[in-house]
Every structure is written in C-alpha cells, then in structure tokens.
Short mmCIF file of C-alpha atoms and ligand atoms in Angstrom, two decimals:
data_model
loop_
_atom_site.label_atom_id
_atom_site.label_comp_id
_atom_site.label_asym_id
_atom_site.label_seq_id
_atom_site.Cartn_x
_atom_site.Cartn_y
_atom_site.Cartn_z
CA UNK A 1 -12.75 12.02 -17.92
CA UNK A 2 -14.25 15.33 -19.17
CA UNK A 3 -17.32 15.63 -20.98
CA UNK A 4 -18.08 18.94 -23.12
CA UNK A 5 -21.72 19.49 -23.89
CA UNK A 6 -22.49 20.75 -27.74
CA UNK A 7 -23.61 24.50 -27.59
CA UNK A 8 -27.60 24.31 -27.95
CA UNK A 9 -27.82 21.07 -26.42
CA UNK A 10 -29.82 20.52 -22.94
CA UNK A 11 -27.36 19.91 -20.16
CA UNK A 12 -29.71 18.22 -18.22
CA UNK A 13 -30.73 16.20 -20.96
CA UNK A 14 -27.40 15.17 -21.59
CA UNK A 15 -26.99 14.40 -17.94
CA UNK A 16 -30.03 11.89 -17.63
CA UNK A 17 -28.10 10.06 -20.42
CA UNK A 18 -24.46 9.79 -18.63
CA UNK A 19 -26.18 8.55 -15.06
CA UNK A 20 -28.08 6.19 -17.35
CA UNK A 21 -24.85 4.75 -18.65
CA UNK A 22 -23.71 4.59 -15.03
CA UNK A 23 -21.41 7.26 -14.55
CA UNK A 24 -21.38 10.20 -11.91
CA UNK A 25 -21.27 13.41 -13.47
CA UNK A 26 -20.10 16.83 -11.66
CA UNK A 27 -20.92 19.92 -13.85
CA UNK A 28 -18.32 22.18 -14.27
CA UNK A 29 -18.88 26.20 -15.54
CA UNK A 30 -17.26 27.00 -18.76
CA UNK A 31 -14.31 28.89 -16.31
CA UNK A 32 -13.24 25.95 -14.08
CA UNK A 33 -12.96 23.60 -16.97
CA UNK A 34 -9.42 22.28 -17.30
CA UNK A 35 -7.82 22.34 -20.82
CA UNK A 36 -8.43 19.17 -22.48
CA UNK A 37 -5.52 16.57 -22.98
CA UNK A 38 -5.98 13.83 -25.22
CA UNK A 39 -9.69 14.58 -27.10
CA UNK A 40 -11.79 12.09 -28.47
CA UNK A 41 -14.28 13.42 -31.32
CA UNK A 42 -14.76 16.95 -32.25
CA UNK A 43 -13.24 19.69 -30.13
CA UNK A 44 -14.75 22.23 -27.89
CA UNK A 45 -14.33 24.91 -30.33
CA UNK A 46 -14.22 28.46 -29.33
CA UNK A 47 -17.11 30.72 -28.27
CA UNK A 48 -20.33 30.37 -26.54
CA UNK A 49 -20.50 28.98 -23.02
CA UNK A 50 -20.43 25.47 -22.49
CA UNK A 51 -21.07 23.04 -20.20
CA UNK A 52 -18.63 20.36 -19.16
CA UNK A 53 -19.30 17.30 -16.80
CA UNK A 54 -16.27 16.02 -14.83
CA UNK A 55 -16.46 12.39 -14.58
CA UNK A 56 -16.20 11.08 -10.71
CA UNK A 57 -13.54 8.22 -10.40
CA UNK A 58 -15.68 6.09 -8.79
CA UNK A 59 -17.78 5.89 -12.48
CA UNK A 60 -18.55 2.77 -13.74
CA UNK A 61 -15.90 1.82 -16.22
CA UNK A 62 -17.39 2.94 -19.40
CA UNK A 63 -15.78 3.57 -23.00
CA UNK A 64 -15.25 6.94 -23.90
CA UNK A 65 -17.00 5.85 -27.36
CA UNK A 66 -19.95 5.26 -25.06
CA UNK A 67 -20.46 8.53 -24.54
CA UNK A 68 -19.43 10.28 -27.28
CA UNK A 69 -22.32 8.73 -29.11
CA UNK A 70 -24.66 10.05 -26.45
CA UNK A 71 -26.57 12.79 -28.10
CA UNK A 72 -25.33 16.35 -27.19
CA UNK A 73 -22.06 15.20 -26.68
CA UNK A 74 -19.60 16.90 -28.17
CA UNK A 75 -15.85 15.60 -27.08
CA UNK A 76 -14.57 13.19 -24.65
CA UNK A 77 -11.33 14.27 -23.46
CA UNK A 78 -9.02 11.80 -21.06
CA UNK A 79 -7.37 13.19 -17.97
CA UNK A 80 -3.59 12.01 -18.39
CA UNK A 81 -2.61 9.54 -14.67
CA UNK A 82 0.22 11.78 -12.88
CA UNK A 83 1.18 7.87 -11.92
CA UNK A 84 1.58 6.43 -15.07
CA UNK A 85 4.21 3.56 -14.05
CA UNK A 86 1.87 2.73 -11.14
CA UNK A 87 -1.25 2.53 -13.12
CA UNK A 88 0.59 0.10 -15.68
CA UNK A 89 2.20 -1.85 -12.68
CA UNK A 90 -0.94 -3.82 -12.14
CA UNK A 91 -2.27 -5.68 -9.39
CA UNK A 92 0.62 -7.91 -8.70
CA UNK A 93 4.09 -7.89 -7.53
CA UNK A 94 7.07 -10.53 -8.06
CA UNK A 95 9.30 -10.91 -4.84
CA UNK A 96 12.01 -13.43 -5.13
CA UNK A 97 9.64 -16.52 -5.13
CA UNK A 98 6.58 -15.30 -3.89
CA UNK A 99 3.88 -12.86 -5.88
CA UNK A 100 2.15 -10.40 -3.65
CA UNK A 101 -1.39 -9.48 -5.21
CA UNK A 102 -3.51 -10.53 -8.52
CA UNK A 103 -4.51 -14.28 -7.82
CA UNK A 104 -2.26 -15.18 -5.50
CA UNK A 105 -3.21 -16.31 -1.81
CA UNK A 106 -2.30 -14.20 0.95
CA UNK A 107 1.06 -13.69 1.92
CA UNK A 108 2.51 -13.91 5.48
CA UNK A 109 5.15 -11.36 6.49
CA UNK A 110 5.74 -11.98 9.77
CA UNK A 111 9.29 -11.29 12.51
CA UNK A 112 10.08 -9.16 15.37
CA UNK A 113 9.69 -5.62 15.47
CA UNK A 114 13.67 -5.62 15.99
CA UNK A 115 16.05 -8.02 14.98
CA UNK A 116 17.68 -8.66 18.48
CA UNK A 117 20.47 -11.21 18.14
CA UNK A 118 21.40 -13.66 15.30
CA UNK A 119 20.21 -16.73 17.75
CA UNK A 120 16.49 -14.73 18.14
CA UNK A 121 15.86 -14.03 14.79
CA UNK A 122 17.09 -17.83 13.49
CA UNK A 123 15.08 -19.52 16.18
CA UNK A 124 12.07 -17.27 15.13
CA UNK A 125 12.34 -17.94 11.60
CA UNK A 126 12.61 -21.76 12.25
CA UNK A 127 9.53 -21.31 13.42
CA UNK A 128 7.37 -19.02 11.01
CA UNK A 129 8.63 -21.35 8.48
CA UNK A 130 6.42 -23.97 9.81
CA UNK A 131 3.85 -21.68 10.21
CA UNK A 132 3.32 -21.23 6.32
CA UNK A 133 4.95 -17.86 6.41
CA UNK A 134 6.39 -16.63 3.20
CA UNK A 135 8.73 -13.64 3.93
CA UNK A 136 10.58 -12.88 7.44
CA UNK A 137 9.79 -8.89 8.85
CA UNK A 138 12.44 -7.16 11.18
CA UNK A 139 13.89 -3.77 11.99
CA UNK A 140 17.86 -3.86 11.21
CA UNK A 141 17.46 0.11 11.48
CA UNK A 142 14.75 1.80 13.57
CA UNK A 143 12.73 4.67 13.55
CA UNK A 144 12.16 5.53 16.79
CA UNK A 145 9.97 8.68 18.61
CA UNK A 146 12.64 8.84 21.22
CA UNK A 147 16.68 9.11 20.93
CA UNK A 148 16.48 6.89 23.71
CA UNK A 149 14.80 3.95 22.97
CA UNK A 150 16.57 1.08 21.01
CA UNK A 151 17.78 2.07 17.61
CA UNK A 152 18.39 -1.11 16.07
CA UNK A 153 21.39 -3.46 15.26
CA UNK A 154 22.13 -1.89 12.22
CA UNK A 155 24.03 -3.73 8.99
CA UNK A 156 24.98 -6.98 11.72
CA UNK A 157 21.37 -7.61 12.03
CA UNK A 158 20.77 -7.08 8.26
CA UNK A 159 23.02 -10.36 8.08
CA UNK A 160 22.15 -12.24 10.85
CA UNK A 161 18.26 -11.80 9.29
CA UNK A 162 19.97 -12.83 5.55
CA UNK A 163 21.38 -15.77 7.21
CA UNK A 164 18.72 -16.77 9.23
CA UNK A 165 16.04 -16.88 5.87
CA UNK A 166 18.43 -18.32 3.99
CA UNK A 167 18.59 -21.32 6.14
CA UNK A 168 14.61 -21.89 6.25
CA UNK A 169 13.65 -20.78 2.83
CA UNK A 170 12.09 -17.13 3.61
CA UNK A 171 12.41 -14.11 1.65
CA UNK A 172 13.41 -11.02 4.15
CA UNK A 173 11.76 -7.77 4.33
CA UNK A 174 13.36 -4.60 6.39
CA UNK A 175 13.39 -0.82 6.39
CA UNK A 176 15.77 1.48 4.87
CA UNK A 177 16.15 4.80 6.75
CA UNK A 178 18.57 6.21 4.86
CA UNK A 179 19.70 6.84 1.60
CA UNK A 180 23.39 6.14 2.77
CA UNK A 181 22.34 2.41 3.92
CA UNK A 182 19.74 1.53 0.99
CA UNK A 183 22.58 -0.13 -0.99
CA UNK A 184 23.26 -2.82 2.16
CA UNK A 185 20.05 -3.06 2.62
CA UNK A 186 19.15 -3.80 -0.61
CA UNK A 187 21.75 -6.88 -0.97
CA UNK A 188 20.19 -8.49 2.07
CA UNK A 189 16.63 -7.59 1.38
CA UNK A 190 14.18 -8.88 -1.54
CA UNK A 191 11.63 -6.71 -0.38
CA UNK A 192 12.71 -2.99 0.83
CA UNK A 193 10.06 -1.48 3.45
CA UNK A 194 10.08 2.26 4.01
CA UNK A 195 8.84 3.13 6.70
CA UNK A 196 5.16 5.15 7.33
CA UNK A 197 7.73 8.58 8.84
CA UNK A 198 9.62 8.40 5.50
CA UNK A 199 6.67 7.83 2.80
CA UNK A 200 7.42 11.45 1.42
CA UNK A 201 11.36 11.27 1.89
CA UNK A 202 12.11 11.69 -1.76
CA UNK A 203 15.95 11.41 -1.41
CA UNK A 204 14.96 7.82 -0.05
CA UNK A 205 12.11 6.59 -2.16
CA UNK A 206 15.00 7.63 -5.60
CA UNK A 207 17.69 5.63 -3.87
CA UNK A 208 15.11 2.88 -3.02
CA UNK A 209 14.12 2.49 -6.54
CA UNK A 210 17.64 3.01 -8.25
CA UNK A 211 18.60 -0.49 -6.29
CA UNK A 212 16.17 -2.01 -8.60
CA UNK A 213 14.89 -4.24 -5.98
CA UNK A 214 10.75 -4.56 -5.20
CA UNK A 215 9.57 -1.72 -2.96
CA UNK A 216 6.87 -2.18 -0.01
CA UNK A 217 5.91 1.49 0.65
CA UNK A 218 4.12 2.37 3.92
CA UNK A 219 1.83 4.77 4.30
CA UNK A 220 2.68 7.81 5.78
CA UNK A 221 0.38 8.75 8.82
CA UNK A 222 -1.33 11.59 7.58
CA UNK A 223 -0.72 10.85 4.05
CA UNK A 224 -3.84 10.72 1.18
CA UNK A 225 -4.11 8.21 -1.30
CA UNK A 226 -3.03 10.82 -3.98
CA UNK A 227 0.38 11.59 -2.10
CA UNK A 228 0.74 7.75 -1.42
CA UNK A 229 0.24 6.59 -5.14
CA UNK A 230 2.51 9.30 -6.26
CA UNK A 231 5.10 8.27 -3.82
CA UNK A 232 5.22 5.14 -5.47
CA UNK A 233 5.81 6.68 -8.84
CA UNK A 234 9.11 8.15 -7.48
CA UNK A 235 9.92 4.41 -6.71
CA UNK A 236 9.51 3.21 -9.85
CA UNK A 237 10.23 6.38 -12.34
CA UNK A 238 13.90 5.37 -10.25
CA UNK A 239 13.99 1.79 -11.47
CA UNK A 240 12.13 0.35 -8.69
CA UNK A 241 10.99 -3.65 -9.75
CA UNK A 242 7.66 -3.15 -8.27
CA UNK A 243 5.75 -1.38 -5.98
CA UNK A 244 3.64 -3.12 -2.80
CA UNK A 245 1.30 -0.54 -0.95
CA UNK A 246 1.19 -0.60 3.26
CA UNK A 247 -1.43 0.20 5.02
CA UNK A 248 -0.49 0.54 8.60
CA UNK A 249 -3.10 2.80 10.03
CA UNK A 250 -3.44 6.91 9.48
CA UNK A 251 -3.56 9.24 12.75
CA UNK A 252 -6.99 9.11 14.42
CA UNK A 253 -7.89 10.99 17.95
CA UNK A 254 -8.73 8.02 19.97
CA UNK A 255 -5.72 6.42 22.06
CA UNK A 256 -7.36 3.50 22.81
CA UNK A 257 -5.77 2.14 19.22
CA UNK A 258 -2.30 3.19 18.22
CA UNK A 259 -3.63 4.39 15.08
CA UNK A 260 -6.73 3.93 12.65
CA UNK A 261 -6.60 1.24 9.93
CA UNK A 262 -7.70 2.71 7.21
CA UNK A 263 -9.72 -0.54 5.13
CA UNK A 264 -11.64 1.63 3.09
CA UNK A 265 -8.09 2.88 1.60
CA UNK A 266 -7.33 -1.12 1.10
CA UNK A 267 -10.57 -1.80 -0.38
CA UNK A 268 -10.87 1.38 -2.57
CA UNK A 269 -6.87 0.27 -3.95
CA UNK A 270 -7.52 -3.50 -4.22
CA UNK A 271 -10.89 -3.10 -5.96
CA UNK A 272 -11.16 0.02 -8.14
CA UNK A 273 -7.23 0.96 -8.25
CA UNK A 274 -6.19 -2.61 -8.96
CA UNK A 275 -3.07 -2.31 -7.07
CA UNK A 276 -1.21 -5.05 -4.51
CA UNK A 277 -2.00 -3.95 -0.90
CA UNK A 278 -0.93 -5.14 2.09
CA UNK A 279 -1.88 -4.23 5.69
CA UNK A 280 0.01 -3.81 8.82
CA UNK A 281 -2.58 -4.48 11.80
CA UNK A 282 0.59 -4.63 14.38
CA UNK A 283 1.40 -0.96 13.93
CA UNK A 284 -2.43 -0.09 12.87
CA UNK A 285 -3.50 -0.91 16.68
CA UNK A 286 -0.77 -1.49 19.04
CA UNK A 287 -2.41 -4.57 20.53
CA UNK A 288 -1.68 -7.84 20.13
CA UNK A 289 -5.83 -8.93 21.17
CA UNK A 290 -6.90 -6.98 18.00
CA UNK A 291 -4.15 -8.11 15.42
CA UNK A 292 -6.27 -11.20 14.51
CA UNK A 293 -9.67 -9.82 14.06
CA UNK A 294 -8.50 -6.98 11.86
CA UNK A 295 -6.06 -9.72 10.31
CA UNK A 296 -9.46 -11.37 8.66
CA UNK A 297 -11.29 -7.67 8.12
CA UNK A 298 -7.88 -6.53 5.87
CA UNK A 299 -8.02 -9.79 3.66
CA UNK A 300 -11.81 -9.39 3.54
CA UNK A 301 -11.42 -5.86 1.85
CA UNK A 302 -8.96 -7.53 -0.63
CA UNK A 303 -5.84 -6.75 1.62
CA UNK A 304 -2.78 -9.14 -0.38
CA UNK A 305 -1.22 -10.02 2.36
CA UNK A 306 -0.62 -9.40 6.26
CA UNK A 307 2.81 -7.84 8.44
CA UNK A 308 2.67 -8.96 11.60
CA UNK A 309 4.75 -8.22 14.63
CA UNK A 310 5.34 -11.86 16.47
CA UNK A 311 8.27 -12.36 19.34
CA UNK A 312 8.31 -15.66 21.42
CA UNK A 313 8.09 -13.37 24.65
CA UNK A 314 7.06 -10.30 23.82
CA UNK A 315 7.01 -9.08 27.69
CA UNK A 316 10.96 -9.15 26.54
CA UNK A 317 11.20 -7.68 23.36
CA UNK A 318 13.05 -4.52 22.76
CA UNK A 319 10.65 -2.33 21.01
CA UNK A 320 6.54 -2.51 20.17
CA UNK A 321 6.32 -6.03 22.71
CA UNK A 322 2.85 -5.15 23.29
CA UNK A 323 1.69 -5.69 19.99
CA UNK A 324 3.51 -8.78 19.16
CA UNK A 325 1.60 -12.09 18.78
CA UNK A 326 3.36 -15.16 20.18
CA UNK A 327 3.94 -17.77 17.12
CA UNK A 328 1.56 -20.08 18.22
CA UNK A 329 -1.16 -17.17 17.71
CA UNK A 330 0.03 -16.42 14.45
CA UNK A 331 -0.04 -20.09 13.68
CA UNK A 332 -3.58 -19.80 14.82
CA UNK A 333 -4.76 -16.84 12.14
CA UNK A 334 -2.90 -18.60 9.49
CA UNK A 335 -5.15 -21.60 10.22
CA UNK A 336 -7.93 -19.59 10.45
CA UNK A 337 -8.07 -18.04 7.10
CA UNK A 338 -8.55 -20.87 5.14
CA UNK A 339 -9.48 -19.27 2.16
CA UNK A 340 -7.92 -16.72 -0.26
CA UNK A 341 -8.85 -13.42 -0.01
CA UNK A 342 -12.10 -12.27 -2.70
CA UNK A 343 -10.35 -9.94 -5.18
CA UNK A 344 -13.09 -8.54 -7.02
CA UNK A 345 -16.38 -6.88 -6.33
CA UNK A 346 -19.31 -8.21 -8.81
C1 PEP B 1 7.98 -1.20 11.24
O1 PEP B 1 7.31 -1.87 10.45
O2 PEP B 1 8.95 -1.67 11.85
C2 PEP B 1 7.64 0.23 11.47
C3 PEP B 1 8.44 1.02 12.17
O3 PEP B 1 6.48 0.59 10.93
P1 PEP B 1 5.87 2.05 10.57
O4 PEP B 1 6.85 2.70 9.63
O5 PEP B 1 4.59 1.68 9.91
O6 PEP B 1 5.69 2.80 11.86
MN1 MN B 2 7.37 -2.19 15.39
#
C-alpha cells in the first residue's frame, strides 16, 4: 500500500496517525515513489513535492478507508500481487481425498527416498497405512549430485508405487524431473512434487500445471519467498489444481545439518500469507535423530503437514538411508502430536 501525503500537511504528523492505526510506514522521497495503480480518493496531482509512506507487509491488516480518513491523507493507492492466482488460492489444498492446509489436521506424507522394488514399496505402504499416514512419498525419478549414484526406477516404479497405494488406500506423491515424463507422472500421481533443484525450471513448473493435477512445489535452496511464491504462479497461470508450498531447508554454512530449515519462512506463509505449507525435515537435516524434534517445531509454526523419509532398514536403502526413520519411529511422532497444528496467531 502507498500512502501520498496532501501538500501542506505535516509528514510527521501524518505518520504518528498511521503507527497509531498499527501500520509500519517507510517514507519514500517524491523521486522513488512508484506510479500509483489502483487509487483510492483524490489523486496525487501534479506539482509540489510530496511525501509518500510505503506500507511494510508485515502492517496490521487495515482498510484502506482507514486511512484515507486520516487527516493529511491524500490517496491510498493498492500495489497490484504479481501472484494473483496464489493470493486467491487460499490456505487450503484438495488432493484426491485428503485437504492439505485451512482446518484440516496435519497430513502425513511419508515413503522411501527411492522406490526400490514393487515388494519394498507395497510392504512399506502396508505399513504407513496403519500408521495414520495419508499420502505415500517416493522417488520414481531422482535427482542426484552424482551421475553415479542411483537414478531411480523410472516409469516401473511410478506403477509399482500406483499399485501399491491403491491397495491400502494412500494417495501417492513423486517428483517430476522432466517435462518429457510429467504426463506419466501425472496419471500415477495425485500430488506432483518438484523437486528443491528444479523450483525455477519454468519449462517444468508449465508442464506441471498444464496436467491439471495439484502441485507440491519445493523450495529451491537458495530461493526467496518472492521467487518461491511466483514459482507457484507459473503452476497455476498453467492450469495447475492447486498449489502446496515445501519447505525443505535453504543452504546454510554449517555441515553438521544437511541444510537449514527455514520455520520462519513456514510461519511467515502459514500466518500472514495464508498459504498451505508443508515441511520436509528429512532433506532439511539429513539425520534421522533430528527428524522428530523439528517434526513438532514445523507443525508448531503452522507447518500443514510433514514429508518424511522412512525405510524398514535404512542401513540398506539406496539413496538418503541416513535420514530415514524406521516405521515404528514414525509411528512414534504420529502418536506424539496429538493435536492439530494452531493456525492462527491472536
Ligand atoms: C526428494 O524429496 O526426494 C528430494 C530429492 O528432495 P529435494 O528436492 O528437496 O532435495
Ligand atoms: Mn531423499
């Protein structure tokens, strides 16, 4: 929001009025000031310098009628969203049976890293079924650092996954790499992930969204919320049915964590954004021993649900074992949280 000051008014007058209605005001010289979109009240009008406050986003809502009746006041003008669709999606997100954000509990995403054989990934699933999980996780296609290291099963695993959900109930979540295999993945997916390496791959995110199928977007690991949010937008200005935000940890300096969950991001998007969040502690810390504290910190910050690496022996698994919770600990968190998440800051 923009605020112009009428010419012979007191700017700091008029100031002491905005913080009193609760809103953080940046002043702005007459030069800097961007042009006005959609202008509530009187216009700017032309000559004599003005003064112009630039409302900070993290303002107290307040109507723009508010403060047009403030004296010395003279227009109100809107900034225009560059992520329209995403500001309209809202807080929640349809996928197949299950909603992800708004009122809804948390949701459990939970499977390998890898889908490794048809017999793995059914006996899993049995498994996390029990365990009060709602959709089953794992890699069909991998993004790997090395050329060398395992690259995935490709479209067999996509069906041995299908098959294996189908048969206990679960929805199935699993990365696209590529535009050329969105289209499979999308008929054996309800939820397409893309991955954190491929959060500004536009080709991807268009061919993602023209499937029409829900969307769970990773973060990309040096990406800022701006960039993230607008990645989304490409998503759904392509038909996407919905958008779900990942947080799986940004870049920090400190190996001692694989990366650095980033739960101010999840509380600054559950709470002021009003968008559904999710949160990735497997690939956030690369430990198993820290996946269920920082389980119960994401849902505390008003994460909508968890992804969570689990193999039955990790020591065996072909890619990211040492983060993997065995599903007897996953059972545990699940038991642990025993209420939903709070959604809203009073
Ligand atoms: C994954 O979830 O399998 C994965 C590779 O995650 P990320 O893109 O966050 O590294
Ligand atoms: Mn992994």
């Amino acid at each position: 929001m923009l605020i112009t000051v009428r010419s012979g008014a007191d700017p700091a007058e008029v100031q002491k009025s905005l913080v009193a209605l609760g809103l953080w005001v940046r002043p702005l010289v007459e030069a800097r000031a961007p042009v006005a979109g959609a202008t509530a009240g009187a216009s700017a009008g032309a000559g004599g310098a003005r003064t112009h406050f630039l409302v900070e986003a993290c303002s107290s809502g307040v109507d723009p009628s508010s403060v047009l009746s403030v004296p010395g006041v003279e227009a109100v003008a809107e900034s225009r969203s560059p992520h329209p669709l995403l500001d309209r999606q809202g807080p929640s997100v349809r996928v197949g049976r299950v909603t992800i954000g708004g009122e809804a509990g948390p949701v459990w995403m939970a499977g390998p890293c890898s889908i490794e054989s048809a017999a793995h990934i059914d006996e899993l699933a049995a498994q996390l079924a029990g365990l009060g999980v709602q959709l089953l996780r794992g890699g069909a296609f991998k993004p790997r650092s090395s050329p060398y290291s395992f690259q995935g099963h490709g479209l067999q695993a996509l069906g041995w996954m299908r098959e294996a959900a189908r048969r206990r109930g679960l929805g199935v979540v699993t990365e696209a790499l590529d535009a050329a295999d969105v289209g499979a993945v999308a008929e054996m997916a309800d939820l397409i992930q893309i991955g954190s390496r491929n959060m500004q791959n536009f080709a991807l995110l268009k061919a993602a969204g023209q499937t029409g199928r829900p969307v769970l977007l990773k973060r990309g690991m040096a990406a800022t919320l701006d960039e993230w949010r607008l990645a989304a937008e490409y998503c759904l200005v392509h038909g996407a049915a919905g958008v779900v935000l990942c947080e799986r940890g940004i870049r920090g300096f400190d190996p001692s964590t694989r990366n650095l969950l980033d739960l101010g991001a999840v509380a600054l998007l559950a709470h002021h954004h009003r968008l559904p969040v999710v949160v990735d502690p497997s690939h956030a810390t690369g430990r198993r021993d820290l996946i269920a504290p920082l389980s119960r910190a994401a849902l505390a910050a008003g994460a909508a649900g968890l992804l969570i690496e689990v193999h039955a022996s990790p020591g065996e698994a072909l890619s990211d074992g040492p983060q993997a919770l065995l599903p007897e600990e996953l059972g545990a968190l699940i038991g642990s949280v025993t209420r939903p998440a709070e959604r809203t800051i009073s």
